Short mmCIF file of C-alpha atoms in Angstrom, two decimals:
data_model
loop_
_atom_site.label_atom_id
_atom_site.label_comp_id
_atom_site.label_asym_id
_atom_site.label_seq_id
_atom_site.Cartn_x
_atom_site.Cartn_y
_atom_site.Cartn_z
CA MET A 1 192.49 240.32 32.58
CA LEU A 2 194.42 243.70 31.91
CA MET A 3 197.90 243.66 30.81
CA ILE A 4 200.13 246.76 31.16
CA VAL A 5 203.52 247.23 29.37
CA GLU A 6 205.11 250.54 30.69
CA ASP A 7 208.70 251.38 31.56
CA GLU A 8 208.00 254.12 33.98
CA VAL A 9 207.98 251.81 37.07
CA PRO A 10 206.00 254.34 39.41
CA LEU A 11 203.29 254.78 36.67
CA LEU A 12 203.34 251.02 36.07
CA GLN A 13 202.73 250.39 39.80
CA TYR A 14 200.16 253.07 40.10
CA LEU A 15 198.03 251.87 37.24
CA GLU A 16 198.52 248.17 38.48
CA ASN A 17 197.34 249.05 41.85
CA ASN A 18 194.43 251.13 40.65
CA PHE A 19 192.99 248.46 38.34
CA GLN A 20 193.34 245.94 40.92
CA ARG A 21 191.43 247.84 43.23
CA GLU A 22 188.71 248.13 40.63
CA GLY A 23 188.53 244.38 40.50
CA TYR A 24 190.64 243.53 37.45
CA ALA A 25 193.39 240.83 37.20
CA VAL A 26 196.55 242.59 36.16
CA LEU A 27 199.71 241.39 34.62
CA ALA A 28 202.40 244.05 34.18
CA PHE A 29 205.70 244.44 32.23
CA SER A 30 208.38 247.10 32.68
CA GLU A 31 210.61 245.84 29.88
CA VAL A 32 209.88 245.12 26.26
CA GLY A 33 212.06 241.99 26.21
CA GLU A 34 209.80 240.53 29.11
CA PHE A 35 206.94 241.29 27.12
CA GLU A 36 208.23 239.60 23.88
CA THR A 37 209.08 236.47 25.97
CA PHE A 38 205.62 236.37 27.28
CA LEU A 39 204.26 236.55 23.68
CA LYS A 40 206.28 233.51 22.62
CA GLN A 41 204.83 231.34 25.22
CA PRO A 42 202.43 228.63 23.62
CA GLN A 43 199.84 228.47 26.34
CA ARG A 44 199.80 232.13 27.37
CA PRO A 45 196.59 233.88 28.59
CA ASN A 46 195.35 236.63 26.33
CA PRO A 47 194.18 239.81 28.11
CA SER A 48 190.93 241.45 27.49
CA VAL A 49 192.63 244.92 27.21
CA LEU A 50 196.35 245.60 26.75
CA ILE A 51 197.77 249.11 27.73
CA LEU A 52 200.86 249.63 25.68
CA ASP A 53 203.48 252.49 26.28
CA ARG A 54 204.46 254.09 23.18
CA LEU A 55 207.94 254.69 23.71
CA MET A 56 209.98 252.13 26.02
CA ASN A 57 213.75 252.72 26.50
CA GLY A 58 214.06 254.24 23.20
CA PHE A 59 212.01 251.48 21.45
CA ASP A 60 208.88 252.51 19.63
CA THR A 61 206.35 249.77 20.46
CA ALA A 62 204.05 250.93 17.81
CA GLU A 63 206.02 248.76 15.46
CA MET A 64 204.67 245.74 17.40
CA VAL A 65 200.94 246.67 17.14
CA PRO A 66 200.31 244.73 13.82
CA LYS A 67 202.08 241.53 15.08
CA LEU A 68 200.06 242.06 18.43
CA ARG A 69 196.78 242.16 16.56
CA THR A 70 197.61 239.00 14.76
CA LYS A 71 198.89 237.26 17.94
CA MET A 72 195.99 238.56 20.19
CA PRO A 73 193.05 239.25 17.67
CA GLU A 74 190.43 239.52 20.59
CA THR A 75 192.43 241.81 22.77
CA LYS A 76 191.66 245.46 22.84
CA ILE A 77 194.88 247.52 22.57
CA ILE A 78 195.27 250.90 24.02
CA VAL A 79 198.50 252.90 23.17
CA LEU A 80 199.73 255.49 25.73
CA SER A 81 202.16 258.22 24.37
CA ALA A 82 203.65 261.68 24.96
CA ILE A 83 203.36 261.97 20.95
CA GLY A 84 199.66 263.40 20.67
CA GLY A 85 199.41 264.73 17.24
CA PRO A 86 196.49 263.78 15.12
CA VAL A 87 198.70 262.23 12.38
CA GLU A 88 200.41 259.94 14.69
CA LYS A 89 197.17 258.97 16.33
CA GLY A 90 195.61 258.16 13.10
CA ARG A 91 198.73 256.08 11.99
CA ILE A 92 198.50 253.93 15.04
CA LEU A 93 194.90 253.29 15.11
CA ASP A 94 195.22 252.28 11.37
CA SER A 95 197.83 249.89 12.29
CA GLY A 96 195.57 247.94 14.47
CA ALA A 97 195.17 249.78 18.05
CA ASP A 98 191.76 250.35 19.38
CA ASP A 99 192.45 253.52 21.24
CA TYR A 100 195.22 256.05 21.61
CA MET A 101 195.73 258.33 24.61
CA SER A 102 198.14 261.20 25.04
CA LYS A 103 200.30 261.51 27.98
CA PRO A 104 199.70 263.10 30.46
CA PHE A 105 196.10 261.52 31.02
CA SER A 106 193.63 260.89 33.95
CA ILE A 107 193.04 257.67 35.31
CA GLU A 108 189.39 258.31 35.26
CA GLU A 109 189.31 258.73 31.45
CA LEU A 110 191.53 255.67 31.06
CA SER A 111 189.16 253.50 33.09
CA ALA A 112 186.29 254.69 31.23
CA ARG A 113 187.87 253.99 27.89
CA ILE A 114 188.67 250.45 29.10
CA ARG A 115 184.97 249.98 30.19
CA THR A 116 183.94 251.27 26.79
CA LEU A 117 186.19 248.79 25.00
CA LEU A 118 185.08 245.89 27.29
CA ARG A 119 181.50 246.62 26.33
CA GLN A 120 182.34 246.61 22.66
CA LYS A 121 184.20 243.28 23.14
CA LYS A 122 181.03 241.65 24.78
CA THR A 123 179.04 242.69 21.58
CA VAL A 124 181.85 241.35 19.21
CA GLN A 125 182.12 238.12 21.05
CA SER A 126 178.53 237.42 20.43
CA HIS A 127 179.34 237.10 16.73
CA ILE A 128 182.22 234.94 17.28
CA LEU A 129 182.55 231.18 17.78
CA LYS A 130 185.83 230.01 19.30
CA LEU A 131 186.86 226.37 20.14
CA GLY A 132 190.59 225.59 20.90
CA ASN A 133 192.61 227.71 18.30
CA VAL A 134 189.83 227.88 15.81
CA THR A 135 187.76 231.14 15.59
CA VAL A 136 184.64 231.62 13.35
CA TYR A 137 183.58 235.11 12.65
CA LEU A 138 179.67 234.95 11.91
CA LEU A 139 179.44 238.48 10.67
CA ASN A 140 181.78 238.24 7.70
CA GLN A 141 181.83 234.25 7.66
CA THR A 142 185.44 233.90 8.06
CA VAL A 143 187.59 231.18 9.67
CA GLU A 144 190.96 231.53 11.50
CA VAL A 145 193.37 229.23 13.20
CA LYS A 146 195.94 230.75 15.49
CA GLY A 147 195.18 234.11 13.80
CA GLN A 148 195.81 232.84 10.30
CA ASP A 149 192.83 233.07 7.76
CA LEU A 150 191.69 229.92 6.04
CA ASN A 151 189.94 229.69 2.74
CA PHE A 152 186.75 227.71 3.31
CA SER A 153 184.04 227.03 0.64
CA ARG A 154 180.55 227.79 1.71
CA LYS A 155 179.51 224.43 2.57
CA GLU A 156 182.78 223.81 4.64
CA TYR A 157 182.19 226.99 6.38
CA LEU A 158 178.51 226.03 7.31
CA LEU A 159 179.55 222.56 8.42
CA LEU A 160 182.38 223.99 10.61
CA LYS A 161 179.89 226.58 12.17
CA LEU A 162 177.20 223.86 12.77
CA LEU A 163 179.71 221.59 14.58
CA MET A 164 181.26 224.47 16.61
CA GLN A 165 177.83 225.73 17.77
CA SER A 166 177.02 222.25 19.18
CA PRO A 167 180.34 220.65 19.99
CA SER A 168 179.05 217.81 22.02
CA ARG A 169 176.30 216.79 19.58
CA VAL A 170 176.66 213.91 17.20
CA TYR A 171 175.04 214.20 13.77
CA ASN A 172 174.58 211.42 11.35
CA ARG A 173 175.34 212.02 7.51
CA TYR A 174 171.55 212.32 6.67
CA GLN A 175 171.10 215.09 9.21
CA LEU A 176 174.03 216.93 7.85
CA LEU A 177 172.77 216.51 4.25
CA ASP A 178 169.43 217.87 5.37
CA ILE A 179 170.95 220.88 7.52
CA ILE A 180 173.75 221.96 5.13
CA TRP A 181 172.74 220.87 1.67
CA GLY A 182 169.05 220.66 2.13
CA ILE A 183 168.98 217.23 0.61
CA HIS A 184 165.84 215.39 1.85
CA THR A 185 166.96 211.88 0.69
CA GLU A 186 168.84 208.75 1.63
CA ILE A 187 170.44 208.37 -1.75
CA GLU A 188 174.05 207.49 -1.37
CA THR A 189 176.53 210.35 -1.71
CA ASN A 190 179.88 210.96 -0.31
CA VAL A 191 179.68 214.76 -0.26
CA VAL A 192 179.44 214.80 3.63
CA GLU A 193 182.45 212.71 4.03
CA VAL A 194 184.48 214.86 1.31
CA THR A 195 183.55 218.06 3.04
CA VAL A 196 184.48 216.89 6.55
CA LYS A 197 187.76 215.69 5.06
CA ASN A 198 188.43 219.03 3.68
CA VAL A 199 187.64 220.85 6.74
CA ARG A 200 189.95 218.49 8.72
CA LYS A 201 192.70 218.97 6.23
CA LYS A 202 192.37 222.87 6.26
CA LEU A 203 192.34 223.03 10.12
#
């Protein structure tokens, strides 16, 4: 799904119609307030790509980018702006945007950039485990819940990763000792129970 936030209604309708013809599901907003109300919804869908107009009714939406990156960590953000200087472009990209296009722009270039970002997204997703509101990033071995970083020990991380990779599988304590701790023994130990308890508490 693509999301477009643009206060120039003719441009918004043009973009919406164009991307619908290309086969995308499109959600469009012409007011910042409507967009902010959408962001507050607890069960809102997250778009694959957000096209965000830089200046809307005098409001600089660039100020929203860091918050959007937290709220929608997997969404690719493209900022559209009549301000096209390299300093501004660098600042917005550093704040969390994935791309920055100066107005006026061609719809062909915008479409190509969206396709490029979606290809990158597929590559990134192969290194991500997601279940409910829990996300595990395999490359840097970190865990997030609702976009917030959690501090996991090495064994806690390995346990959570294992369970998220096979959410329907049941492991007994000895299998977990073997896989996570490399302990090939049936000596009584509560390390599994303690680690599971810690993971649950942190989640």
